[in-house]
XYZ file of C-alpha atoms in Angstrom:
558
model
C -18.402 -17.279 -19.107
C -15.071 -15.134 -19.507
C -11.583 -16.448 -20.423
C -8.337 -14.485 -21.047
C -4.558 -15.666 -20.550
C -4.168 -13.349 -17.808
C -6.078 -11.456 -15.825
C -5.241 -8.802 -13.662
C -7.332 -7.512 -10.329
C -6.745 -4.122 -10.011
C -6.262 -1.332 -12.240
C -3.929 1.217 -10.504
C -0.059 1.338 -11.406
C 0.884 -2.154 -10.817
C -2.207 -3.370 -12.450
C -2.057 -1.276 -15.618
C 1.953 -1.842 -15.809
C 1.412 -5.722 -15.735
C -1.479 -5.385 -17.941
C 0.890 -3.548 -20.495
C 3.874 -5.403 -20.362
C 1.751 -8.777 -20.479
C 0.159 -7.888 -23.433
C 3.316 -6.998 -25.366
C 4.491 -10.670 -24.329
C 1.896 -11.129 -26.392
C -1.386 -12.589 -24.099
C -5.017 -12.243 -24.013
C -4.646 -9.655 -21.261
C -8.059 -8.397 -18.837
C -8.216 -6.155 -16.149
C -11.213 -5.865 -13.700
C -10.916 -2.963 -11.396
C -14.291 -1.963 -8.894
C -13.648 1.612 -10.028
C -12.581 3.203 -13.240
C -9.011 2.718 -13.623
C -7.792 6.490 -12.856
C -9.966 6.624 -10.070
C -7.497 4.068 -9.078
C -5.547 5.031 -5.565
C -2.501 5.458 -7.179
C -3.304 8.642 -7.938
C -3.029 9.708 -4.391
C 0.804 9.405 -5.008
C 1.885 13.080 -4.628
C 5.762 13.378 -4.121
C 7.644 11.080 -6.682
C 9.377 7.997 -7.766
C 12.848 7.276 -6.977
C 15.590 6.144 -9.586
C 19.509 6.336 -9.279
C 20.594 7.484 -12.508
C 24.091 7.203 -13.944
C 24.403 10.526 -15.976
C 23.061 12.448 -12.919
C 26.203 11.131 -10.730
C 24.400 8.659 -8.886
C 24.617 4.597 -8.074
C 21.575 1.648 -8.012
C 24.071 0.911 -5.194
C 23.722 3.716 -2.890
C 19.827 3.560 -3.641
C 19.854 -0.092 -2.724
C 21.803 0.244 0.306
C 19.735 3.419 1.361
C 16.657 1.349 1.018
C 18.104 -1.607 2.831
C 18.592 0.708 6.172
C 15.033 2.102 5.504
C 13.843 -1.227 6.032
C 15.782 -1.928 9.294
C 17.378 -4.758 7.943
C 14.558 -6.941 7.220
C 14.001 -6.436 3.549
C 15.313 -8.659 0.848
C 18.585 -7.319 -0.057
C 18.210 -9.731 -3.789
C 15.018 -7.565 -4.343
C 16.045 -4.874 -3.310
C 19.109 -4.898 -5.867
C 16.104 -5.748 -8.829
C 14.468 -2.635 -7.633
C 16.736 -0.481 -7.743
C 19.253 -1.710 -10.509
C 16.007 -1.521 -13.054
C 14.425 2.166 -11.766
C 16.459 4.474 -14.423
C 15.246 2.460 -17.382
C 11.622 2.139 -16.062
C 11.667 5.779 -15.051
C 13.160 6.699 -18.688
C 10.118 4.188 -19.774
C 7.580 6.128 -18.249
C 8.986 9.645 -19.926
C 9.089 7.695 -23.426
C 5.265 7.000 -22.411
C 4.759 10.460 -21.889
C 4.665 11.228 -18.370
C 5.591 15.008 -17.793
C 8.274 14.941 -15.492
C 9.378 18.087 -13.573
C 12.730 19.449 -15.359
C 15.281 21.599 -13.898
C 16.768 25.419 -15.036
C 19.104 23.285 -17.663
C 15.819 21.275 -19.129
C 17.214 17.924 -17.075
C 14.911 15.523 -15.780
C 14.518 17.449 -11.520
C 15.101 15.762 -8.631
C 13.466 16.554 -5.074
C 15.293 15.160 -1.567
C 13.176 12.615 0.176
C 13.504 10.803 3.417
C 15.705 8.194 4.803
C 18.527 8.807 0.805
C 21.878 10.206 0.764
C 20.796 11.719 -2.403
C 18.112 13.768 -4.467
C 17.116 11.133 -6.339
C 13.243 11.509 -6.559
C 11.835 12.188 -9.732
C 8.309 14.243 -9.502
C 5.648 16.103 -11.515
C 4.911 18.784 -9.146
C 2.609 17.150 -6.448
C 1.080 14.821 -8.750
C 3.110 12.115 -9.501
C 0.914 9.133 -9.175
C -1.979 10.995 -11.136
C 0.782 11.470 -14.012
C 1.511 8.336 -14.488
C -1.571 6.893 -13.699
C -3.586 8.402 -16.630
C -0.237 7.693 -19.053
C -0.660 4.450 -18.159
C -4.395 4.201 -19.081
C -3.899 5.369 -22.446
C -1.204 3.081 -23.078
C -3.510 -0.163 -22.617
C -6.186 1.458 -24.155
C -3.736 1.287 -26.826
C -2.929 -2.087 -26.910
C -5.849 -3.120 -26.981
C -6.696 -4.685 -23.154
C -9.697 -5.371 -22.114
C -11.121 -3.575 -18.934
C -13.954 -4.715 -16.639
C -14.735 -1.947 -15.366
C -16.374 -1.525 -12.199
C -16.568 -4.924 -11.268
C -15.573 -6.876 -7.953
C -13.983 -9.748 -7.475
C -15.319 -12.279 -4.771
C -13.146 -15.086 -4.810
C -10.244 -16.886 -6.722
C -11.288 -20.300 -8.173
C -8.647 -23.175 -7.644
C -8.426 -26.522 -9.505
C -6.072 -29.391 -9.223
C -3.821 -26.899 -6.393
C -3.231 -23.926 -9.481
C -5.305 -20.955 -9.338
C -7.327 -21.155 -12.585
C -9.802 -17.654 -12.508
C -12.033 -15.715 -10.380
C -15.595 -15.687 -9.687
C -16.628 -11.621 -10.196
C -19.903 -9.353 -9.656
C -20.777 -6.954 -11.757
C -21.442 -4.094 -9.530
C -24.328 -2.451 -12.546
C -26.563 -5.648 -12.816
C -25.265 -7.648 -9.407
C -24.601 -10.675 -11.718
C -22.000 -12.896 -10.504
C -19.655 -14.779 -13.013
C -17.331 -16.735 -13.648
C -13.602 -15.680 -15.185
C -11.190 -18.419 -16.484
C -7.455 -17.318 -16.530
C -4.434 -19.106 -16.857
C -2.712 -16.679 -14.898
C -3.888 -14.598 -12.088
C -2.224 -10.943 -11.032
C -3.495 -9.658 -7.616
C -2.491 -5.309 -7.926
C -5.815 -4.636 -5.730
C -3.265 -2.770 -3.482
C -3.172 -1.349 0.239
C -5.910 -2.002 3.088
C -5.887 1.509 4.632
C -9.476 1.418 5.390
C -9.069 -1.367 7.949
C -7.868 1.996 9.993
C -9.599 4.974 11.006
C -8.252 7.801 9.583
C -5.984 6.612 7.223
C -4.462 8.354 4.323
C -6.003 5.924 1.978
C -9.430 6.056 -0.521
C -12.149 4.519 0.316
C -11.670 1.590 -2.509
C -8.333 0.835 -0.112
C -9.985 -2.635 1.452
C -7.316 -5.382 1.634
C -9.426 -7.209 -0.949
C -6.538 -8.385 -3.162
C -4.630 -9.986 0.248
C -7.937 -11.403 1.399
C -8.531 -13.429 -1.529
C -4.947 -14.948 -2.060
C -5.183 -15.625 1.516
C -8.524 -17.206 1.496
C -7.235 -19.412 -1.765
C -3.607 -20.651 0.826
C -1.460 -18.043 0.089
C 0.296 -16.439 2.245
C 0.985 -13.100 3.897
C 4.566 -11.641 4.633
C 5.270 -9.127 7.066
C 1.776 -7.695 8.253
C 2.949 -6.119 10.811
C 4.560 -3.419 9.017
C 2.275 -0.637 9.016
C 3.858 2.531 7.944
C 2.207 5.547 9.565
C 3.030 8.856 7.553
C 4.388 11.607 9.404
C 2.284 14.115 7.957
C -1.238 13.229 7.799
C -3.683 16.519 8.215
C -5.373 17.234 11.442
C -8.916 15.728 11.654
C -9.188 14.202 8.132
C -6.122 12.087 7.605
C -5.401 13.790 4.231
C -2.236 12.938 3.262
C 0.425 15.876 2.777
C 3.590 15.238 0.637
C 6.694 14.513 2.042
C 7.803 16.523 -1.099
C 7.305 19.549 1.040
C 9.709 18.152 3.509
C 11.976 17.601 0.298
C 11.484 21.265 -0.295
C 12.877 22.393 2.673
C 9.807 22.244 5.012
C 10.285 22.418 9.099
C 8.889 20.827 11.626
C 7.758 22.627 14.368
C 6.350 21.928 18.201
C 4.373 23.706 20.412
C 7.670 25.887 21.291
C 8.390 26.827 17.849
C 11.578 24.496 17.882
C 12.593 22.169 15.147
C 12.462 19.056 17.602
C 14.064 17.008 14.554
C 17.631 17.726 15.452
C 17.173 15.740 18.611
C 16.017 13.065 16.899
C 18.115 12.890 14.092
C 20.587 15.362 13.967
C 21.918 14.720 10.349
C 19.165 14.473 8.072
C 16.711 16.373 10.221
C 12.504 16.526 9.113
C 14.231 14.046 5.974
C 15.318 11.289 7.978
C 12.984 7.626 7.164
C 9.581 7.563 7.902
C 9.127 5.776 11.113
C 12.021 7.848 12.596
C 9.949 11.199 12.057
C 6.786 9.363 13.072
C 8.507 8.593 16.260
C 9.753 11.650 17.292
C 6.139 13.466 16.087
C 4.135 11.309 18.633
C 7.063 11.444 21.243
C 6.562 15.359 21.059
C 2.649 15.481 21.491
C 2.956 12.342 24.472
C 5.380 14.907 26.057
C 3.130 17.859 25.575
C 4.527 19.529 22.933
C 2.289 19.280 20.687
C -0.751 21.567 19.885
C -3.836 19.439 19.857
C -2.521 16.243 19.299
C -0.638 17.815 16.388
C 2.902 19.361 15.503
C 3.541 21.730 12.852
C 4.662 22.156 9.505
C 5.719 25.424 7.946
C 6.468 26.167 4.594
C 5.931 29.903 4.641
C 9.919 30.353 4.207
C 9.960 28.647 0.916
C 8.387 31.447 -0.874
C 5.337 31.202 -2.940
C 6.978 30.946 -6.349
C 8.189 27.159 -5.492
C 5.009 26.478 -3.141
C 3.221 27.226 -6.330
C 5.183 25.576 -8.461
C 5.845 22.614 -6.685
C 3.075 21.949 -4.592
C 0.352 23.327 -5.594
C -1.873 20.394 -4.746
C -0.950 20.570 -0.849
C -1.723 24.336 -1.057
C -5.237 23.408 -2.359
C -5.511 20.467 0.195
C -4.798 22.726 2.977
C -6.989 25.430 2.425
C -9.696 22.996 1.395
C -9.730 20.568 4.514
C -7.947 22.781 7.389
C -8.817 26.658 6.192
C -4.551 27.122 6.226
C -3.071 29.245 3.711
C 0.201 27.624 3.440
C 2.083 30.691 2.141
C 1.200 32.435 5.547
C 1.042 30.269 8.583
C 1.761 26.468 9.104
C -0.539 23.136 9.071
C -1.629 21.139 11.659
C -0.383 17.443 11.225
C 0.393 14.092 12.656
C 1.112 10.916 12.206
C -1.384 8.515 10.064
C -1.903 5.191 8.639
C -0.609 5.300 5.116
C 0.831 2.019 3.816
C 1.181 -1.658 4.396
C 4.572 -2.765 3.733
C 3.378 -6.473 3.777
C 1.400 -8.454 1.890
C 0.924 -11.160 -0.275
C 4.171 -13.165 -0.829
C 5.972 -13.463 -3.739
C 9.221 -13.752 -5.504
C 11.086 -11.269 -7.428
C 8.895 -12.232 -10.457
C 5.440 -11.650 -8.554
C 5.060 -15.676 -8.140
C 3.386 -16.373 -5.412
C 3.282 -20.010 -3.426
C 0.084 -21.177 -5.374
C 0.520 -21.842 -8.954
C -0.745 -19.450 -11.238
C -0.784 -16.432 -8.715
C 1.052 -13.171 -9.234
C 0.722 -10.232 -6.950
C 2.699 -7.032 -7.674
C 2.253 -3.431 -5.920
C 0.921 -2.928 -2.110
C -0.845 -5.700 -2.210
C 2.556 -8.103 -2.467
C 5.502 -8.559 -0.696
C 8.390 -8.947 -2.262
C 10.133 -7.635 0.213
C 11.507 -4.627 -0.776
C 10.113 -2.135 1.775
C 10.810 -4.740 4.991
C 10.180 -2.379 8.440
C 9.767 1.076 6.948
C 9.499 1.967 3.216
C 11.163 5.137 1.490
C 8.933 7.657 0.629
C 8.548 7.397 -3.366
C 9.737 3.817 -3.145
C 6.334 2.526 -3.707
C 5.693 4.279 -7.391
C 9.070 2.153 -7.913
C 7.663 -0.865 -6.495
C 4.387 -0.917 -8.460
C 5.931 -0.472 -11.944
C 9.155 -2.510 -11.895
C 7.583 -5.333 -10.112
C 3.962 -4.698 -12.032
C 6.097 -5.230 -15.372
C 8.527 -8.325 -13.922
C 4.852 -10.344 -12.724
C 3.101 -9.405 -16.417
C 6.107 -10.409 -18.296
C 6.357 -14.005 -16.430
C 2.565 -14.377 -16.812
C 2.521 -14.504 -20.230
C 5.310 -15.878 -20.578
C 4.072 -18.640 -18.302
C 0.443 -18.529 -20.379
C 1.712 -19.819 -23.585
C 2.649 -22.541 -21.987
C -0.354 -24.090 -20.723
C -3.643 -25.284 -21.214
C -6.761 -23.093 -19.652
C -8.809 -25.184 -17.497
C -12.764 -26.369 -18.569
C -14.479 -24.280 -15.436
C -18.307 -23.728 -16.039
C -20.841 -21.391 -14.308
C -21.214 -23.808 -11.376
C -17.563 -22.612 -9.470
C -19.305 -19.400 -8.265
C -22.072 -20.844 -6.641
C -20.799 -20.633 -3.271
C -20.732 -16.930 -3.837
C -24.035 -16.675 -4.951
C -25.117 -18.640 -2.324
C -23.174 -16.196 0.579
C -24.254 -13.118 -1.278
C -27.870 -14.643 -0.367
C -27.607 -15.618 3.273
C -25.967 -11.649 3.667
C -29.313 -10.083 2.149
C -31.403 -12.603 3.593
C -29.773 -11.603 7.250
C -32.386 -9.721 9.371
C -32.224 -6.347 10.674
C -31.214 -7.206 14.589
C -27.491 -6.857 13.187
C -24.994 -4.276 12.513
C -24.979 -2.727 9.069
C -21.264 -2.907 7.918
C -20.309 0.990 8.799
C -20.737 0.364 12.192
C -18.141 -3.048 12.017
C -16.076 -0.868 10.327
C -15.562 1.542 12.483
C -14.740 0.184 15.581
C -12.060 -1.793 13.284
C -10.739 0.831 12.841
C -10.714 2.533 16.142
C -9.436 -0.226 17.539
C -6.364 -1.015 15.025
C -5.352 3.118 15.348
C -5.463 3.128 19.140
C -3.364 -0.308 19.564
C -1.085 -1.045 16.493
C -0.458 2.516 15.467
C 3.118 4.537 15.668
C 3.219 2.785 19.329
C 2.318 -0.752 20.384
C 2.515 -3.173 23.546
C 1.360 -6.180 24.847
C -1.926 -6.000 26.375
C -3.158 -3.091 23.154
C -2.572 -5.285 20.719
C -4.285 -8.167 22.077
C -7.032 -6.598 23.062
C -7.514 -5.250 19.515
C -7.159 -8.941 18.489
C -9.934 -9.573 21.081
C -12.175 -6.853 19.110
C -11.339 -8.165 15.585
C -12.659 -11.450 16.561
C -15.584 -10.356 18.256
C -16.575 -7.919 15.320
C -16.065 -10.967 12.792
C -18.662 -12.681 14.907
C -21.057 -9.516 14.584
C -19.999 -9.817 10.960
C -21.825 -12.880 10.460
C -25.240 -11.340 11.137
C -24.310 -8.461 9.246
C -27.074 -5.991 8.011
C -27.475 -5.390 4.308
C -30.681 -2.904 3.947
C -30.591 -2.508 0.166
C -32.047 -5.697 -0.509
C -31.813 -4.788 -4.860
C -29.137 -6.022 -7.095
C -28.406 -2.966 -9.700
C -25.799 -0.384 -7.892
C -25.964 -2.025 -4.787
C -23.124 -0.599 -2.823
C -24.327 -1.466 0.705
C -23.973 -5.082 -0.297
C -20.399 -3.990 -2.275
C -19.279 -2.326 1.111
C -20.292 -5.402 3.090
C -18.362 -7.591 0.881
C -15.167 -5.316 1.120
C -15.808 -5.679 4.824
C -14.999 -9.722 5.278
C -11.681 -8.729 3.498
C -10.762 -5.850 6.006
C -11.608 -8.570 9.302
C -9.193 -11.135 7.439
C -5.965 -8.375 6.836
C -6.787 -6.582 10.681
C -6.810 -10.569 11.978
C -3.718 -10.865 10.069
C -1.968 -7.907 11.237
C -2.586 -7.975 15.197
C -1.465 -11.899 14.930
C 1.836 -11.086 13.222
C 2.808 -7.910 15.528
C 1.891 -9.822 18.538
C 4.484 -12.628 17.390
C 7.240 -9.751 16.712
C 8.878 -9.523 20.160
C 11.102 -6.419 19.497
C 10.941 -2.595 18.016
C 12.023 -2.803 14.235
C 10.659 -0.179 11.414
C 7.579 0.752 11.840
C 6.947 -2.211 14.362
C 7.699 0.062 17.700
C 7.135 -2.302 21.326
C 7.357 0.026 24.292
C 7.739 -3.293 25.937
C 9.946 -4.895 23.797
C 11.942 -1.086 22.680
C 15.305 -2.910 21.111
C 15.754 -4.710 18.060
C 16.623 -7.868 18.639
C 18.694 -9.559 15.444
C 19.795 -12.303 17.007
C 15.901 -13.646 17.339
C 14.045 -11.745 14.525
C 15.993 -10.985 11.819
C 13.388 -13.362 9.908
C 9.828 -12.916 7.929
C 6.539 -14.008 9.747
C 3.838 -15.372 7.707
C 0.482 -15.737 8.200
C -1.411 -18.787 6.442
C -5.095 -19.416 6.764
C -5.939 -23.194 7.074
C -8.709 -25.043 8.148
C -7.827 -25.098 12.649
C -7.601 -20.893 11.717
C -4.485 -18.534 11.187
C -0.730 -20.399 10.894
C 2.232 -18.994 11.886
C 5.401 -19.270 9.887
C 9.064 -17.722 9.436
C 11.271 -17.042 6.329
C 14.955 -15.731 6.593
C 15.926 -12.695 5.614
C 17.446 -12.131 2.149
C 20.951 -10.547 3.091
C 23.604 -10.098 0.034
C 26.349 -7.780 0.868
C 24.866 -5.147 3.615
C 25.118 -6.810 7.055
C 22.881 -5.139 9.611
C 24.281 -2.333 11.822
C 22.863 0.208 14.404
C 20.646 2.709 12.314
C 20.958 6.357 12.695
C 20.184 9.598 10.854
């Protein structure tokens, strides 16, 4: 038996940030992460974090409002205003920490242009921003002292008298199960990229942090929202920085034109996300593309500021597409990259159940709505992963831990038994996978309709039947990651359930939610949240307004 104040699931940047700032509140502070912590996705964060700050002749205003368009209109303008009024002082934070950031000719703190702002206001080290602060943030808990279960999953929340009280855990070394008593729970297990195929995500990317808040009655926000990058590499999925479109990067099609300007004639390859996504996949459908890909060249940037800059990219490209970026372009394309939904919470990562934070990709707060910002998320994670560690322990002191014993993760033990004791006439859990993902790519991807989506809802439910007689051939308990995988698996069924349901509800185009049968936004209807709730008769239904302050929604345009 375990106990700590708070514990946290998930040890990238939202994790270690709540873990931090809960511990100077002065709690009994655990993380448990199924990898070592700087293994942690966040360190796929290439291009930057974005913060408006006053000496450099910019507004929290002008981010905020930037952001609100970015979203189409459907984030929370009163988070929103959180994020972006507190991003100078956490950015500053982070330098203090001793995160490297990029400096300019006069020694200032750079900036790089990213999508969808009127302003340079991304901070960067090179094209390795989320590694930076990642590892900063490591040693500072080692620091204080938190303690870190490392390599460990989590199976389950454990909920007494309607408050969420702990978790039940495997160690993934021995295979022992346990039980973890917390008076406060922090869910930073972030995105669910794997429930695609490719995505721009890690492997460790499994929706496990929204499955178990959802299994335990909390609900999901805006599921739908599934933000496909515009420049994913050909084949693998690898993600390439949109700091490279910040550079100055072009976009090219099969004709060697920069199709941008008909899309968006102002801000060009650096207008929001889902606009570029759009106009990528509108180019190959048309048969402009070159093998289901467009181009990007960076050859005119020189190799001083390719190597300076983004040196990782350079590496990446040579590595997984034999492209020397200082002499010819890449092949890319859209990909899966983030979820802008997730578990829902307020600005102080509460969620509905008592006792349950969530902070980073895994919650939804909503500051990201229909499309995030590119280096918006880094923002996300560490003002939001600070806000939900802060209220936990301030919420700890106040209250009593509650007397669980051994006997609440029985259930678990008891499932983890029926999956090894399944014989081999099933499908082992690659093969479930897969066609997930397949599936979710071909029918909720930069494009969606009707009759895709459901039948992609048809295949989710007929692989979690398949699921059930699942095949787990290591049969041992020390390092057993074909039972780990399998595990991760139930999650994945539960978000791509989650997902189809919600975009099927959404009948218009907003964000990254694109209808070719439904190709207008529709304001008067949906200008409103759906959640998804999972109850006893299956998946609920359910609407939340939008959080609107002082920008009202207009057409959107770049």
């Amino acid at each position: 038996m375990y106990s700590h104040d708070v514990l946290i699931i998930g040890a990238g940047l939202a994790g270690m940030r709540a873990a931090l700032s809960a511990r100077q509140g002065g709690a009994d502070v655990a993380v448990i992460s199924k990898v070592h912590p700087v293994r942690s996705h966040s360190n796929a964060a290439q291009g930057g974090i974005n913060a408006a700050l006053e000496h450099a002749g910019d507004d929290w205003r002008d981010h905020a409002y930037d952001t609100v368009k970015g979203s189409d209109y459907l984030g929370d303008q009163d988070a929103i205003e959180v994020m972006c009024r507190e991003a100078g002082s956490e950015v500053i934070q982070m330098e203090h920490y001793g995160v490297t950031f990029s400096r300019d000719e006069a020694g200032r703190l750079g900036t790089r242009a990213f999508g969808g702002q009127g302003k340079a206001r991304t901070f960067f080290v090179a094209d390795f921003t989320g590694q930076a602060l990642l590892h900063v943030l490591y040693e500072q808990i080692m620091r204080a002292g938190v303690r870190v279960y490392e390599e460990w999953l989590v199976l389950e929340l454990i909920i007494e008298d309607g408050e969420c009280a702990g978790a039940v855990v495997m160690e993934i070394r021995s295979g022992d199960v346990h039980v973890i008593r917390a008076k406060a729970v922090i869910i930073a297990a972030g995105g669910l990229g794997r429930v695609f195929e490719p995505s721009t995500n890690a492997l460790v990317c499994t929706g496990d942090g929204m499955g178990l808040a959802y299994r335990a009655g909390a609900p999901l926000m805006d599921m739908e929202m599934v933000q496909y990058h515009p420049t994913t590499l050909k084949g693998s999925g690898v993600l390439i920085t949109e700091g490279a479109r910040g550079e100055g990067a072009h976009l090219l099609n099969s004709e060697g034109q920069r199709f941008m300007e008909r899309y968006a004639p102002n801000m060009m390859e650096l207008a929001s996300r889902d606009v570029v996504s759009r106009a990528e996949q509108t180019e190959i459908n048309a048969g402009r593309g070159i093998d289901g890909c467009v181009l990007l060249d960076m050859r005119h940037l020189g190799e001083r500021l390719i190597r300076e800059r983004l040196t990782q990219i350079l590496d990446i490209a040579r590595d997984f597409a034999n492209v020397n970026l200082l002499e010819e372009p890449v092949p890319i394309r859209p990909g899966m990259h983030y979820q802008m939904g997730g578990v829902k919470t307020d600005v102080d990562g509460q969620t509905q159940l008592p006792g349950l934070y969530a902070a980073g990709e895994a919650a939804c707060v909503s500051v990201h709505g229909g499309n995030r910002l590119g280096a918006n998320s880094l923002l996300d994670t560490l003002v939001f992963g600070r806000r939900s560690g802060e209220h936990a322990a301030e919420m700890s002191r106040a209250k009593a831990q509650k007397d669980l014993d051994d006997s609440a993760a029985d259930g678990q033990k008891a499932h983890i038994q029926r999956l090894l004791d399944n014989e081999r006439n099933g499908d082992m859990f690659g093969q479930i996978r897969l066609d997930m993902g397949r599936a979710m790519n071909d029918h909720l991807a930069v494009y969606r309709n009707q009759a895709g989506m459901e039948s992609a809802l048809d295949t989710v439910r007929q692989l979690r039947e398949r699921y059930r007689s699942v095949y787990v051939q290591d049969k041992g308990r020390t390092w057993n990651t074909n039972l780990v995988f399998t595990l991760e698996l139930g999650f994945m069924l539960d978000s791509a359930e989650a997902i189809t349901l919600s975009a099927i509800e959404r009948k218009e185009s907003r964000g990254a939610h694109t209808r070719e049968d439904y190709p207008e936004r529709d304001d008067e209807t949906w200008m409103k949240h759906i959640l998804v709730r999972q109850t006893q008769d299956g998946p609920a239904l359910d609407y939340m307004p939008v959080a609107i302050t002082q920008w009202e929604p207009q057409v959107r345009s770049y």
